[in-house]
Amino acid sequence: MKLIVRTILPALLLALAVPMVAQTSRPVVIAHRGASGYLPEHTLEAKVLAHQMGADFLEQDVVLTKDDVPVVMHDIQLETISDVAQRFPDRKRNDGHYYALDFTLAEIKELHANERINPKTGRAVYPNRFPPGRSSFQIPTLEEELQLIQGLNKTRGRVAGIYPEIKQPGWHRKQGHDISRIVLPILRRYGYATKQDPCWVQCFEADEVQRIQTELGWEGLLLLLLQANRKNPDGSDAEKWFTPAGMAELAKVADGVGPALGTIVSGTSKADRKVTDFVQNAHAAKLVVHPYTLRADDLPKFADSMDDSLELLFTEARIDGLFTDYPDVVVKWLGAHEKH
């Protein structure tokens, strides 16, 4: 029997002013896949904890199922964050991967979500995080998550925004599914439609960012993610987006840019680190800068602690927000420094 996802139209959101000028905005904390340093990534439980920790935005990576239902998971494949190989051993493609797009929502709901593992070793990528195989978690739909967040916004009296990423839209279209055209109407239906609403739509594909803003008519906040290797997802050169001229071009369609941490601070140790001119150039183009991803258990090479990282990124580099697996740590640091 086909699983029907019940859509509940949201109540009016509590007002949240989203600053538009990078130079004057308060830094925001973006819970990377939720409070993923403490609970399995992208589970509803991880989002509840991130909300409680005071994150300004909760991230949703969005992929499609076979029946075109957007679900929240980081990869287009299932094997690293679920027990799909045990439950559906014959459903992998010739490349050895189990794709969400090959499973209906009803089938995905049969899976148990878990802490990210290395499929070659079967061991957790981050060994000190939530133990794989413990408790019971599911892969949520986008609508389930939006309903949860808006419910928490009401009961807790504070608005946490959302930060959905359109995952590999070019690949989805080659498979016959237009993910952006499916996701954007859902966001609008839940009250996320303008630049005043607490929602950033993000994507690594520059052509799709432009398409979202033009062809699909998205009027909300929009951000281009940049790969650390300065390549586009298809392997072509993306160097232009790291230049002042490229940023000025990007600002015609997007409101922000999301680079890797190494783009903001170069170097492989405290001895040779240097704040680059990336943020300065982005701000000159009126782009907000939200780099990714700060982890307490996987610090960037240029820093020796979370405090050291945060001081460098917020105080010296002057970023506008930060993706982190540990939102509580960043919220606490910002709170302490706002008092002085």
Coordinates of C-alpha atoms in Angstrom, one line a residue:
M1 CA 0.0 0.0 0.0
K2 CA 1.4 3.3 -1.0
L3 CA 2.4 5.5 1.9
I4 CA 0.6 8.8 1.8
V5 CA 2.4 11.8 3.4
R6 CA -0.1 14.0 5.1
T7 CA 0.5 17.7 4.5
I8 CA -0.3 20.0 7.3
L9 CA -0.4 23.7 6.3
P10 CA 1.8 25.6 8.8
A11 CA 0.6 28.3 11.1
L12 CA 2.0 31.7 10.7
L13 CA 5.7 31.8 11.6
L14 CA 7.0 33.9 14.4
A15 CA 8.7 37.0 13.0
L16 CA 12.4 36.6 12.3
A17 CA 14.4 39.4 10.6
V18 CA 17.1 38.0 8.5
P19 CA 19.9 40.5 8.0
M20 CA 20.8 41.2 4.4
V21 CA 24.0 43.3 4.7
A22 CA 26.9 41.0 5.4
Q23 CA 29.0 43.7 7.1
T24 CA 26.4 44.4 9.8
S25 CA 24.7 41.1 10.3
R26 CA 24.9 39.2 13.6
P27 CA 26.8 35.9 13.1
V28 CA 24.4 32.9 12.9
V29 CA 24.9 29.4 14.0
I30 CA 23.9 26.7 11.4
A31 CA 23.4 23.2 12.9
H32 CA 25.1 21.1 10.3
R33 CA 22.8 18.1 9.7
G34 CA 21.4 19.0 13.2
A35 CA 23.4 18.5 16.4
S36 CA 25.2 15.8 14.5
G37 CA 28.1 15.7 17.0
Y38 CA 25.8 14.1 19.5
L39 CA 23.1 12.2 17.5
P40 CA 23.0 10.6 14.1
E41 CA 22.9 13.2 11.4
H42 CA 19.7 14.4 9.9
T43 CA 17.5 12.5 12.3
L44 CA 14.6 14.4 13.8
E45 CA 16.2 13.8 17.2
A46 CA 19.3 15.6 16.1
K47 CA 17.2 18.6 14.9
V48 CA 15.3 18.7 18.3
L49 CA 18.6 18.8 20.1
A50 CA 20.0 21.5 17.8
H51 CA 16.9 23.6 18.3
Q52 CA 17.3 23.3 22.1
M53 CA 20.9 24.3 21.9
G54 CA 20.0 27.6 20.3
A55 CA 21.0 27.1 16.7
D56 CA 19.8 29.9 14.4
F57 CA 19.3 27.6 11.5
L58 CA 18.9 23.8 11.1
E59 CA 20.2 22.3 7.9
Q60 CA 18.3 19.9 5.6
D61 CA 20.1 18.0 2.8
V62 CA 17.3 16.9 0.5
V63 CA 17.2 14.0 -2.0
L64 CA 14.2 12.4 -3.7
T65 CA 12.7 8.9 -3.4
K66 CA 11.4 6.8 -6.3
D67 CA 8.0 8.3 -5.7
D68 CA 9.3 11.9 -5.7
V69 CA 9.0 12.5 -2.0
P70 CA 11.9 14.7 -0.7
V71 CA 13.7 13.1 2.2
V72 CA 16.4 14.5 4.5
M73 CA 19.8 12.8 4.1
H74 CA 23.2 14.0 3.1
D75 CA 24.0 11.6 0.3
I76 CA 22.1 10.3 -2.7
Q77 CA 23.1 6.8 -1.5
L78 CA 21.8 5.1 1.6
E79 CA 24.4 2.6 2.7
T80 CA 26.6 4.8 4.9
I81 CA 23.7 6.0 7.1
S82 CA 21.3 3.1 7.2
D83 CA 20.9 -0.7 7.3
V84 CA 19.8 -0.8 3.6
A85 CA 22.4 -3.4 2.7
Q86 CA 21.0 -5.8 5.3
R87 CA 17.3 -5.1 4.6
F88 CA 17.5 -4.9 0.8
P89 CA 20.7 -6.7 -0.2
D90 CA 19.6 -7.1 -3.9
R91 CA 18.7 -3.5 -4.5
K92 CA 22.1 -2.0 -5.2
R93 CA 23.1 -0.7 -8.6
N94 CA 26.0 -2.1 -10.6
D95 CA 28.3 0.4 -9.0
G96 CA 27.6 -1.2 -5.6
H97 CA 25.6 1.8 -4.2
Y98 CA 22.0 1.8 -2.9
Y99 CA 20.3 5.0 -4.2
A100 CA 17.4 6.6 -2.4
L101 CA 15.9 7.3 -5.8
D102 CA 15.5 3.5 -6.3
F103 CA 13.3 3.1 -3.2
T104 CA 9.8 4.3 -2.4
L105 CA 9.2 6.3 0.7
A106 CA 7.5 3.3 2.3
E107 CA 10.6 1.2 1.7
I108 CA 12.9 3.9 3.1
K109 CA 10.7 4.1 6.2
E110 CA 11.6 0.4 6.8
L111 CA 15.2 1.4 7.3
H112 CA 17.0 2.2 10.5
A113 CA 19.1 5.3 10.3
N114 CA 22.5 5.3 12.1
E115 CA 25.6 7.2 12.7
R116 CA 27.7 7.6 9.5
I117 CA 29.9 4.5 8.9
N118 CA 32.7 3.7 6.4
P119 CA 31.1 1.1 4.2
K120 CA 34.5 -0.6 3.6
T121 CA 35.3 -1.1 7.3
G122 CA 31.8 -1.0 8.8
R123 CA 33.2 1.3 11.5
A124 CA 31.9 4.8 12.5
V125 CA 33.5 7.7 10.7
Y126 CA 33.6 9.6 14.0
P127 CA 34.2 6.8 16.6
N128 CA 33.4 8.9 19.7
R129 CA 29.9 9.9 18.5
F130 CA 26.6 8.1 19.0
P131 CA 27.2 4.4 18.8
P132 CA 26.0 2.8 15.5
G133 CA 23.2 0.3 16.1
R134 CA 22.0 1.8 19.3
S135 CA 18.4 3.1 19.8
S136 CA 16.1 3.5 16.8
F137 CA 16.2 6.3 14.2
Q138 CA 14.5 7.0 10.9
I139 CA 15.2 9.0 7.7
P140 CA 12.6 11.8 7.8
T141 CA 10.8 13.5 5.0
L142 CA 11.3 17.2 4.4
E143 CA 7.7 17.8 5.4
E144 CA 8.0 15.9 8.6
E145 CA 11.0 18.0 9.5
L146 CA 9.4 21.3 8.7
Q147 CA 6.4 20.4 10.8
L148 CA 8.7 19.4 13.7
I149 CA 10.7 22.6 13.5
Q150 CA 7.7 24.9 13.2
G151 CA 6.1 23.0 16.1
L152 CA 9.2 23.6 18.2
N153 CA 9.3 27.2 17.2
K154 CA 5.8 27.6 18.7
T155 CA 6.2 25.6 21.9
R156 CA 9.7 26.9 22.7
G157 CA 9.0 30.5 21.8
R158 CA 12.0 31.0 19.5
V159 CA 12.3 30.7 15.7
A160 CA 15.0 28.4 14.3
G161 CA 15.2 28.8 10.5
I162 CA 15.8 26.2 8.0
Y163 CA 18.7 25.7 5.5
P164 CA 17.8 23.2 2.8
E165 CA 20.4 22.0 0.3
I166 CA 19.2 20.8 -3.1
K167 CA 21.4 17.7 -3.5
Q168 CA 22.9 16.9 -6.9
P169 CA 20.0 18.4 -9.0
G170 CA 21.8 17.7 -12.3
W171 CA 22.1 14.0 -11.4
H172 CA 18.5 13.9 -10.3
R173 CA 17.4 15.4 -13.7
K174 CA 19.5 12.9 -15.6
Q175 CA 17.5 10.2 -13.7
G176 CA 14.2 11.8 -14.8
H177 CA 13.4 13.7 -11.5
D178 CA 13.5 17.5 -11.1
I179 CA 14.2 17.9 -7.4
S180 CA 14.2 21.7 -7.3
R181 CA 10.8 21.9 -9.0
I182 CA 9.5 19.5 -6.3
V183 CA 11.2 21.1 -3.2
L184 CA 10.5 24.8 -3.8
P185 CA 6.7 24.6 -3.7
I186 CA 6.9 22.7 -0.4
L187 CA 9.0 25.4 1.1
R188 CA 6.6 28.1 -0.1
R189 CA 3.6 26.1 1.3
Y190 CA 5.2 26.1 4.7
G191 CA 5.7 29.9 4.7
Y192 CA 9.3 30.1 3.3
A193 CA 9.0 32.3 0.2
T194 CA 10.8 35.6 0.6
K195 CA 14.1 37.0 1.8
Q196 CA 12.4 38.0 5.1
D197 CA 11.6 34.4 5.9
P198 CA 14.1 32.3 7.9
C199 CA 15.2 30.0 5.1
W200 CA 18.3 29.8 3.0
V201 CA 18.3 27.5 0.0
Q202 CA 21.8 26.2 -0.9
C203 CA 23.3 24.2 -3.7
F204 CA 26.8 23.3 -5.0
E205 CA 25.7 23.7 -8.7
A206 CA 26.0 27.3 -9.9
D207 CA 23.7 26.7 -13.0
E208 CA 21.1 25.3 -10.6
V209 CA 21.4 28.3 -8.3
Q210 CA 20.7 30.6 -11.3
R211 CA 17.8 28.3 -12.5
I212 CA 16.2 28.4 -9.0
Q213 CA 16.3 32.2 -9.0
T214 CA 15.2 32.7 -12.6
E215 CA 13.3 29.8 -14.2
L216 CA 11.8 28.6 -11.0
G217 CA 11.2 32.1 -9.5
W218 CA 12.6 31.6 -6.1
E219 CA 12.4 34.9 -4.2
G220 CA 13.9 33.7 -0.9
L221 CA 17.5 33.7 0.3
L222 CA 19.9 31.7 -1.9
L223 CA 23.5 30.6 -1.4
L224 CA 26.1 28.9 -3.7
L225 CA 28.2 26.3 -2.0
L226 CA 31.9 26.0 -3.1
Q227 CA 34.0 22.9 -3.1
A228 CA 37.3 23.0 -1.3
N229 CA 39.2 21.9 -4.4
R230 CA 37.8 24.9 -6.4
K231 CA 36.1 22.6 -8.8
N232 CA 32.5 22.4 -9.9
P233 CA 30.7 19.1 -8.9
D234 CA 31.2 17.9 -12.5
G235 CA 35.0 18.4 -12.2
S236 CA 35.2 21.6 -14.2
D237 CA 37.1 24.6 -12.9
A238 CA 35.2 26.9 -10.5
E239 CA 38.0 29.4 -9.8
K240 CA 35.9 32.3 -11.0
W241 CA 33.7 32.2 -7.9
F242 CA 36.7 32.9 -5.7
T243 CA 37.5 36.1 -7.5
P244 CA 36.0 39.6 -6.9
A245 CA 34.6 39.6 -10.5
G246 CA 33.0 36.2 -10.0
M247 CA 31.5 37.2 -6.7
A248 CA 30.0 40.3 -8.3
E249 CA 28.5 38.1 -10.9
L250 CA 27.2 35.7 -8.3
A251 CA 25.6 38.5 -6.3
K252 CA 23.2 39.1 -9.2
V253 CA 21.4 35.8 -8.4
A254 CA 22.5 34.8 -4.9
D255 CA 22.6 36.3 -1.5
G256 CA 25.5 34.4 -0.1
V257 CA 28.4 32.0 -0.6
G258 CA 29.4 28.9 1.4
P259 CA 33.1 27.9 1.1
A260 CA 35.1 25.3 2.9
L261 CA 36.9 26.5 6.0
G262 CA 40.2 26.3 4.3
T263 CA 39.1 29.0 1.8
I264 CA 38.7 31.4 4.7
V265 CA 42.0 30.6 6.5
S266 CA 44.9 29.0 4.6
G267 CA 47.7 27.0 6.1
T268 CA 48.2 23.6 7.7
S269 CA 49.2 24.7 11.2
K270 CA 49.0 27.7 13.6
A271 CA 52.5 28.6 12.4
D272 CA 51.7 29.2 8.8
R273 CA 48.0 30.1 8.9
K274 CA 46.7 33.2 7.2
V275 CA 43.3 34.8 6.9
T276 CA 42.6 35.1 3.1
D277 CA 40.8 38.0 1.4
F278 CA 37.8 35.8 0.5
V279 CA 35.4 37.3 3.1
Q280 CA 36.5 40.8 2.3
N281 CA 35.9 40.3 -1.4
A282 CA 32.5 38.6 -0.8
H283 CA 31.4 41.4 1.5
A284 CA 32.4 44.0 -1.1
A285 CA 30.0 42.2 -3.5
K286 CA 27.3 42.3 -0.7
L287 CA 27.4 38.5 -0.3
V288 CA 27.0 36.8 3.1
V289 CA 29.7 34.2 3.9
H290 CA 28.7 31.0 5.7
P291 CA 31.6 28.5 5.6
Y292 CA 31.5 24.8 6.4
T293 CA 32.1 22.7 8.7
L294 CA 33.6 23.2 12.1
R295 CA 33.8 20.0 14.2
A296 CA 35.2 19.6 17.7
D297 CA 36.4 16.1 16.9
D298 CA 37.9 17.0 13.5
L299 CA 39.4 20.4 13.9
P300 CA 40.8 22.3 10.9
K301 CA 44.5 21.9 10.5
F302 CA 45.1 25.7 11.1
A303 CA 43.7 25.6 14.6
D304 CA 44.3 23.6 17.8
S305 CA 40.9 24.1 19.6
M306 CA 37.4 25.2 19.0
D307 CA 38.0 28.5 20.8
D308 CA 41.0 29.1 18.6
S309 CA 39.0 28.3 15.5
L310 CA 36.1 30.5 16.5
E311 CA 38.3 33.5 17.4
L312 CA 40.0 33.2 14.0
L313 CA 36.8 32.8 12.0
F314 CA 34.5 35.3 13.7
T315 CA 36.9 37.9 15.0
E316 CA 39.7 38.0 12.5
A317 CA 38.0 36.7 9.3
R318 CA 34.6 38.2 10.2
I319 CA 32.4 35.5 8.7
D320 CA 28.6 36.0 8.9
G321 CA 27.7 32.5 10.1
L322 CA 29.1 29.0 10.5
F323 CA 28.1 25.4 9.8
T324 CA 29.0 23.2 12.8
D325 CA 28.3 19.8 14.1
Y326 CA 28.5 21.3 17.7
P327 CA 26.0 24.2 17.7
D328 CA 26.0 24.4 21.5
V329 CA 29.7 25.2 21.6
V330 CA 29.4 28.0 18.9
V331 CA 26.3 29.5 20.5
K332 CA 28.1 29.6 23.9
W333 CA 31.2 31.2 22.4
L334 CA 29.2 33.9 20.5
G335 CA 27.2 34.6 23.6
A336 CA 30.3 35.1 25.8
H337 CA 31.9 37.4 23.2
E338 CA 28.7 39.5 22.6
K339 CA 28.9 40.5 26.3
H340 CA 32.3 42.2 25.8

